[in-house]
PDB file of C-alpha atoms and ligand atoms in Angstrom:
ATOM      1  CA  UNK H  29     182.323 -94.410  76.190  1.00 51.00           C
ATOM      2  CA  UNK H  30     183.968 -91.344  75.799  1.00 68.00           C
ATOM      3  CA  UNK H  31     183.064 -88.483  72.794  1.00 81.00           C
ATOM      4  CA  UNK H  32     185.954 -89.188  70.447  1.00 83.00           C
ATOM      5  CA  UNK H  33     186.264 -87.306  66.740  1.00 87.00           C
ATOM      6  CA  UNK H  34     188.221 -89.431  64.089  1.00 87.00           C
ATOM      7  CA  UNK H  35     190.149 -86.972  62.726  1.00 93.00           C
ATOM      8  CA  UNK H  36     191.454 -86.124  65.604  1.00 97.00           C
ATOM      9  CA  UNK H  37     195.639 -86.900  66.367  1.00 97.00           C
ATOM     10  CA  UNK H  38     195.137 -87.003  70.132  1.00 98.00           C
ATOM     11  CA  UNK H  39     191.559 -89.204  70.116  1.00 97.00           C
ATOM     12  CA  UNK H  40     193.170 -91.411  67.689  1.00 97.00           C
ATOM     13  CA  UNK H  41     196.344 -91.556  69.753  1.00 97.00           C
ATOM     14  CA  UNK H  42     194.233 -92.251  72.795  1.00 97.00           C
ATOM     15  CA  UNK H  43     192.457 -95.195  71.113  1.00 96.00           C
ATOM     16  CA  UNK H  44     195.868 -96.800  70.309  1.00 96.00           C
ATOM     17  CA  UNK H  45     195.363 -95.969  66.660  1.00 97.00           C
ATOM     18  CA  UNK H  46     198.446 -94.396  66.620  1.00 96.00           C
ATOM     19  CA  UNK H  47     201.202 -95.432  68.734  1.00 97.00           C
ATOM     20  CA  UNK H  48     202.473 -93.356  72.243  1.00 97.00           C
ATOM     21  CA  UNK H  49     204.612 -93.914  75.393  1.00 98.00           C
ATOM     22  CA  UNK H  50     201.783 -93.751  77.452  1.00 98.00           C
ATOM     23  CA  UNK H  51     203.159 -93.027  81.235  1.00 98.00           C
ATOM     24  CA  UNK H  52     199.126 -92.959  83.272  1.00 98.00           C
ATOM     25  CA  UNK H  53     195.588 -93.057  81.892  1.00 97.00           C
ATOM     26  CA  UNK H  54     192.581 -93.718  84.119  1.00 96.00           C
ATOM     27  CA  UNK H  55     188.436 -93.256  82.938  1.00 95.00           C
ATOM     28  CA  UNK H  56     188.958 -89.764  82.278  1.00 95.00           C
ATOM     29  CA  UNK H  57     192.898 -88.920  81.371  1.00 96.00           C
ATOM     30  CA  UNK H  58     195.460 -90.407  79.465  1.00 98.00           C
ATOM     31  CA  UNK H  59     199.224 -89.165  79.614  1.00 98.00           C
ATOM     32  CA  UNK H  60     201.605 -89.799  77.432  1.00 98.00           C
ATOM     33  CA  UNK H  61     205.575 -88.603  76.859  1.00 98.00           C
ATOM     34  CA  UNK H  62     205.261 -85.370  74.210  1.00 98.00           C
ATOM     35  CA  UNK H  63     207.292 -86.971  70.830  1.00 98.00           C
ATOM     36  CA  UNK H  64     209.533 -83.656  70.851  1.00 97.00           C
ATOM     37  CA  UNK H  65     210.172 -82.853  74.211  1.00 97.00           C
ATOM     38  CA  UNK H  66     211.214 -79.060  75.535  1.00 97.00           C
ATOM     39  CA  UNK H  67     213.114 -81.384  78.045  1.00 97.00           C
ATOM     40  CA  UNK H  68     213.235 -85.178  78.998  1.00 97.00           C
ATOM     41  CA  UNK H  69     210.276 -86.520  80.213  1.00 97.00           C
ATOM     42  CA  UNK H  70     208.351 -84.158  79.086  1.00 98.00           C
ATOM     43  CA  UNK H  71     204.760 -85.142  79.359  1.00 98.00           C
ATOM     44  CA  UNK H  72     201.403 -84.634  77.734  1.00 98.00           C
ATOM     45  CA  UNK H  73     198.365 -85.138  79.625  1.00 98.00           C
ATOM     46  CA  UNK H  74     194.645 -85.042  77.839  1.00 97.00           C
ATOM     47  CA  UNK H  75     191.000 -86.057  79.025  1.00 96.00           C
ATOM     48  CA  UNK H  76     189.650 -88.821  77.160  1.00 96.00           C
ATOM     49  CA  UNK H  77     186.395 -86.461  76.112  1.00 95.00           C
ATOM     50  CA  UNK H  78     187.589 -84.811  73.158  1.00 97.00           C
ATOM     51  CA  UNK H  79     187.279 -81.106  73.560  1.00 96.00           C
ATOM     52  CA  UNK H  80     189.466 -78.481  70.968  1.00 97.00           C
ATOM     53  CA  UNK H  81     190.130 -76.005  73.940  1.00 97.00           C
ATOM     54  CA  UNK H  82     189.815 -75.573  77.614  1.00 96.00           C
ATOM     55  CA  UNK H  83     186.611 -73.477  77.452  1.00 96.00           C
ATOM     56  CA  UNK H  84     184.716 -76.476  75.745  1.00 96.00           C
ATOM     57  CA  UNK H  85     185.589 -78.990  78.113  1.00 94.00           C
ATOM     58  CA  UNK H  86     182.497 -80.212  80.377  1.00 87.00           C
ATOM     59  CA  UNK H  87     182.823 -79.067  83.835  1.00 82.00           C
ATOM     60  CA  UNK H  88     183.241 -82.048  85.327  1.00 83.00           C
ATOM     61  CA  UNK H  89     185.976 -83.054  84.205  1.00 82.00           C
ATOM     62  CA  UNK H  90     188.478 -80.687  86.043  1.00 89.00           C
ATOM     63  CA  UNK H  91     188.913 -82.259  89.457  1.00 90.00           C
ATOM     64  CA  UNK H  92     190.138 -85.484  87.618  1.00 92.00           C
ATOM     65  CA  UNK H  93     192.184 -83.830  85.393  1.00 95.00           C
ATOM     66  CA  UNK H  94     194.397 -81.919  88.239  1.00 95.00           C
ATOM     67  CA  UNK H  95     194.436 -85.102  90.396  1.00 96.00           C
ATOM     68  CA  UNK H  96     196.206 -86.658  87.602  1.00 97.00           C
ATOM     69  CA  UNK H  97     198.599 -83.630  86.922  1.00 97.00           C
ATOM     70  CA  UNK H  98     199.847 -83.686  90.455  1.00 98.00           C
ATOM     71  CA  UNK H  99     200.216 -87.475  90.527  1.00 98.00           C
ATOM     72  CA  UNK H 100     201.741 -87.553  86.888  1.00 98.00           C
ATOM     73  CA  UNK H 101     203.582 -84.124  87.529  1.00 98.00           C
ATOM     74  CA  UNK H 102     205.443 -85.571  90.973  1.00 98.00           C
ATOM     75  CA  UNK H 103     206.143 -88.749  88.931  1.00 98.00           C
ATOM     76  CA  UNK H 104     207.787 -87.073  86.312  1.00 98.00           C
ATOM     77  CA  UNK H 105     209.864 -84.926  88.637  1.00 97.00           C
ATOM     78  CA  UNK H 106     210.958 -88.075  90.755  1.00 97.00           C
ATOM     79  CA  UNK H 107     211.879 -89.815  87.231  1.00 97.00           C
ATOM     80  CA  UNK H 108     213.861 -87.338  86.021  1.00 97.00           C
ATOM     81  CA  UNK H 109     215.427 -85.513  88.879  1.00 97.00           C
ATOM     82  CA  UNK H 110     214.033 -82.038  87.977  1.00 98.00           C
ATOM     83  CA  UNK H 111     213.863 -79.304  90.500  1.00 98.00           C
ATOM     84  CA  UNK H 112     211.133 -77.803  89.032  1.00 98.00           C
ATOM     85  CA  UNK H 113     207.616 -78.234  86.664  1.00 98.00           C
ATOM     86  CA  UNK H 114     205.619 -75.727  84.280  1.00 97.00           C
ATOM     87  CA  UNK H 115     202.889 -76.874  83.244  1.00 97.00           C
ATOM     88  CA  UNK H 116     201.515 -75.424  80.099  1.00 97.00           C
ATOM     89  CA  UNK H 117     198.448 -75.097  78.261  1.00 98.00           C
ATOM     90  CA  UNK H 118     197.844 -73.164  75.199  1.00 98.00           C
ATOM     91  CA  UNK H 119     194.089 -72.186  73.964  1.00 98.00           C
ATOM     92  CA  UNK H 120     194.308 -71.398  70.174  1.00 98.00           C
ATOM     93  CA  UNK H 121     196.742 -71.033  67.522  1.00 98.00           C
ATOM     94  CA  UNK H 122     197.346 -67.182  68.415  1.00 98.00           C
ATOM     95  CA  UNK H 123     198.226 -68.953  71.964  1.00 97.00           C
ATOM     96  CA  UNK H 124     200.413 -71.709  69.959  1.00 97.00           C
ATOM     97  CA  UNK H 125     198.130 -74.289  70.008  1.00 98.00           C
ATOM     98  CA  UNK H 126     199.005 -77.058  67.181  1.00 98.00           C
ATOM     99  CA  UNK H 127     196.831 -79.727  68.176  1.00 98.00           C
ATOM    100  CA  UNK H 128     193.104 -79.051  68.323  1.00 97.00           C
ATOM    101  CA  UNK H 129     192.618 -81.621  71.821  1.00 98.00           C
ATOM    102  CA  UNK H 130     192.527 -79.716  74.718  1.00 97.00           C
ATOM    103  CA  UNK H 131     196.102 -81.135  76.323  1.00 98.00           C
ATOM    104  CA  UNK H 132     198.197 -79.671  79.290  1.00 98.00           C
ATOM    105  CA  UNK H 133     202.615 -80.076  79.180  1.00 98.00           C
ATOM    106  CA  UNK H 134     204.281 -80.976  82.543  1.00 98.00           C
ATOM    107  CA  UNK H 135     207.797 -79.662  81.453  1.00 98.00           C
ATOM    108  CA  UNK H 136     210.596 -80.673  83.732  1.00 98.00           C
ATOM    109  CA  UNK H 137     213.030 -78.072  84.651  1.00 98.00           C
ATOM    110  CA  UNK H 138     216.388 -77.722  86.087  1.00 97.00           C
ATOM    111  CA  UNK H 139     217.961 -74.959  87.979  1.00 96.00           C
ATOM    112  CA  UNK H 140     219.670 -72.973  84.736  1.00 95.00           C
ATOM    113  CA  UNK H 141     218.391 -75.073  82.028  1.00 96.00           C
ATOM    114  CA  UNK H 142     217.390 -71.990  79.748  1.00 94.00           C
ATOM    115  CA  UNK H 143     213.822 -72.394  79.404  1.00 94.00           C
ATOM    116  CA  UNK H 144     212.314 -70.115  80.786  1.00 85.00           C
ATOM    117  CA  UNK H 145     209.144 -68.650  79.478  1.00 77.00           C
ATOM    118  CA  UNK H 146     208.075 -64.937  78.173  1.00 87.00           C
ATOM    119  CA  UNK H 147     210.015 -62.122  78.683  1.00 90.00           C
ATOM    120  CA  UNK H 148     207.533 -59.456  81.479  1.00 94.00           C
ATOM    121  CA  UNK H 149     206.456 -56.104  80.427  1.00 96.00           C
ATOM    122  CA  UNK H 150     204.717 -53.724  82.274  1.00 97.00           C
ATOM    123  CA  UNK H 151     201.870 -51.202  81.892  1.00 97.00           C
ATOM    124  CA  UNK H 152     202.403 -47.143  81.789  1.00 97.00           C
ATOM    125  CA  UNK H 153     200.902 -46.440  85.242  1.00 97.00           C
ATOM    126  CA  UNK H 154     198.466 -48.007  87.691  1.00 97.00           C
ATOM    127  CA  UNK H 155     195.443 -46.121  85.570  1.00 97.00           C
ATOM    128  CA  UNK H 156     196.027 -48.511  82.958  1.00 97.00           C
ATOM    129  CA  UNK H 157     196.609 -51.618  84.945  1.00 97.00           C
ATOM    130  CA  UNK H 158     193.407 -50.683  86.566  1.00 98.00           C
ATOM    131  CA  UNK H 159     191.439 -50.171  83.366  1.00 97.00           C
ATOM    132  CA  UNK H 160     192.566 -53.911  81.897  1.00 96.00           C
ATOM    133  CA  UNK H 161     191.505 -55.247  85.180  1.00 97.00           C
ATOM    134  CA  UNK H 162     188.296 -53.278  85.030  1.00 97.00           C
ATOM    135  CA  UNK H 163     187.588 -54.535  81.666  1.00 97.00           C
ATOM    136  CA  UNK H 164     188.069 -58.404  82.424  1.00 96.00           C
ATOM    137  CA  UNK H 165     185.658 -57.624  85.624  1.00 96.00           C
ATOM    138  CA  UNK H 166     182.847 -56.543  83.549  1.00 97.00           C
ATOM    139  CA  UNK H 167     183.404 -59.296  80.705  1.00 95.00           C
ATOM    140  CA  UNK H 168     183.320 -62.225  83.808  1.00 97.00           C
TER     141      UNK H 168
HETATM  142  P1  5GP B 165     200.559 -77.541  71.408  1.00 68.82           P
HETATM  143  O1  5GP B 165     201.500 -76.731  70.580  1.00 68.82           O
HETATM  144  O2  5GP B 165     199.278 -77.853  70.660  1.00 68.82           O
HETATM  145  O3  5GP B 165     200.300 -76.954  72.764  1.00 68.82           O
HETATM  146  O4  5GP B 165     201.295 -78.907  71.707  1.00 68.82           O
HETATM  147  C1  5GP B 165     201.203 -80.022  70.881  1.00 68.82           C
HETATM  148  C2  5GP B 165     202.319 -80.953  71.268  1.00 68.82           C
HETATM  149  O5  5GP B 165     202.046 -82.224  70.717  1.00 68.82           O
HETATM  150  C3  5GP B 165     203.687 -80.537  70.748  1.00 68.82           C
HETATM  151  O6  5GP B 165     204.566 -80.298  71.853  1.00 68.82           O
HETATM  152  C4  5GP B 165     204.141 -81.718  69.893  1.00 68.82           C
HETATM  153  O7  5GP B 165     205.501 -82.034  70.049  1.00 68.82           O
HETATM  154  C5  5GP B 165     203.233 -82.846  70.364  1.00 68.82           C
HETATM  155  N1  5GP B 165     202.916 -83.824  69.332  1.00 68.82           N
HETATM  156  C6  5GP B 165     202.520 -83.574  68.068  1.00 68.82           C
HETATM  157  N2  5GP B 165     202.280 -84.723  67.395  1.00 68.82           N
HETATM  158  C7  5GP B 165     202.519 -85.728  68.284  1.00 68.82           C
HETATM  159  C8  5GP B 165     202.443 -87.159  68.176  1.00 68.82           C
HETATM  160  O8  5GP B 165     202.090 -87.736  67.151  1.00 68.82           O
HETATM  161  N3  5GP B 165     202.761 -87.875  69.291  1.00 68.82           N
HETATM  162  C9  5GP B 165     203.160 -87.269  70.447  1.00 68.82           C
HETATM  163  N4  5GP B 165     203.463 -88.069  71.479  1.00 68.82           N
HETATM  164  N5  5GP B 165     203.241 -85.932  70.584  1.00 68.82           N
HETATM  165  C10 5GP B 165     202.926 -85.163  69.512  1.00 68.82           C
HETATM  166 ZN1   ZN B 166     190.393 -85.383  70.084  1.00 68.82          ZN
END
């Protein structure tokens, strides 16, 4: 039995309470098409354990996770003829989280499509770039 929370849209979505075009679920994962897709055939894919954010998830439930990803992601790309997949998770609202269930977006893409994420920056000089990298080194 998986740890669900009631007032939860993905856990209830997951237990059928709330209608979804589910597209693969297995023990752990359930994918299902996102209701307003960045593209056709956009997908959503969740574990079952409800979690609010990649860093509460139990350990072991990564390796099924990105089993499923690749065998949803290749599905979706055969389905709708993309050339391409981003997949997408966001940790937070600051990040653009909206629903509190840990969830990943395979995103189909197509050669000019105009979806391309983030514009790139860059930092002053290599002192600074080493400094930031310094600074996640001693936080790990
Ligand atoms: P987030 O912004 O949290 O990373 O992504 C949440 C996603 O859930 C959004 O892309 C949004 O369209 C999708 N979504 C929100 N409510 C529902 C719903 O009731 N059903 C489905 N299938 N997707 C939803
Ligand atoms: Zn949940």
């Amino acid at each position: 039995m998986s740890a669900h929370n009631d007032d939860c849209l993905f856990c209830r979505l997951i237990r059928g309470e709330i209608p979804s075009a589910v597209v693969y679920e297995n023990e752990q994962v359930y994918a299902f098409l996102d209701i307003n897709p960045v593209s056709r055939g956009h997908v959503l894919i969740v574990p079952r354990d409800h979690a609010e954010t990649l860093f509460d998830m139990r350990p072991g439930a990564d390796a099924a996770l990105l089993d499923a990803m690749r065998k949803v992601g290749r599905a979706v790309m055969l389905a709708t003829g993309a050339e391409g997949l981003n997949v997408v998770q966001n940790n937070y609202k600051a990040a653009g989280q909206e629903v509190p269930h840990v969830h990943w977006h395979l995103i189909p893409r197509h050669a000019g499509d105009g979806h391309s994420p983030w514009p790139h920056g860059n930092y002053a000089d290599t002192e600074e770039m080493g400094a930031v990298a310094a600074a996640i080194k001693s936080a790990l």
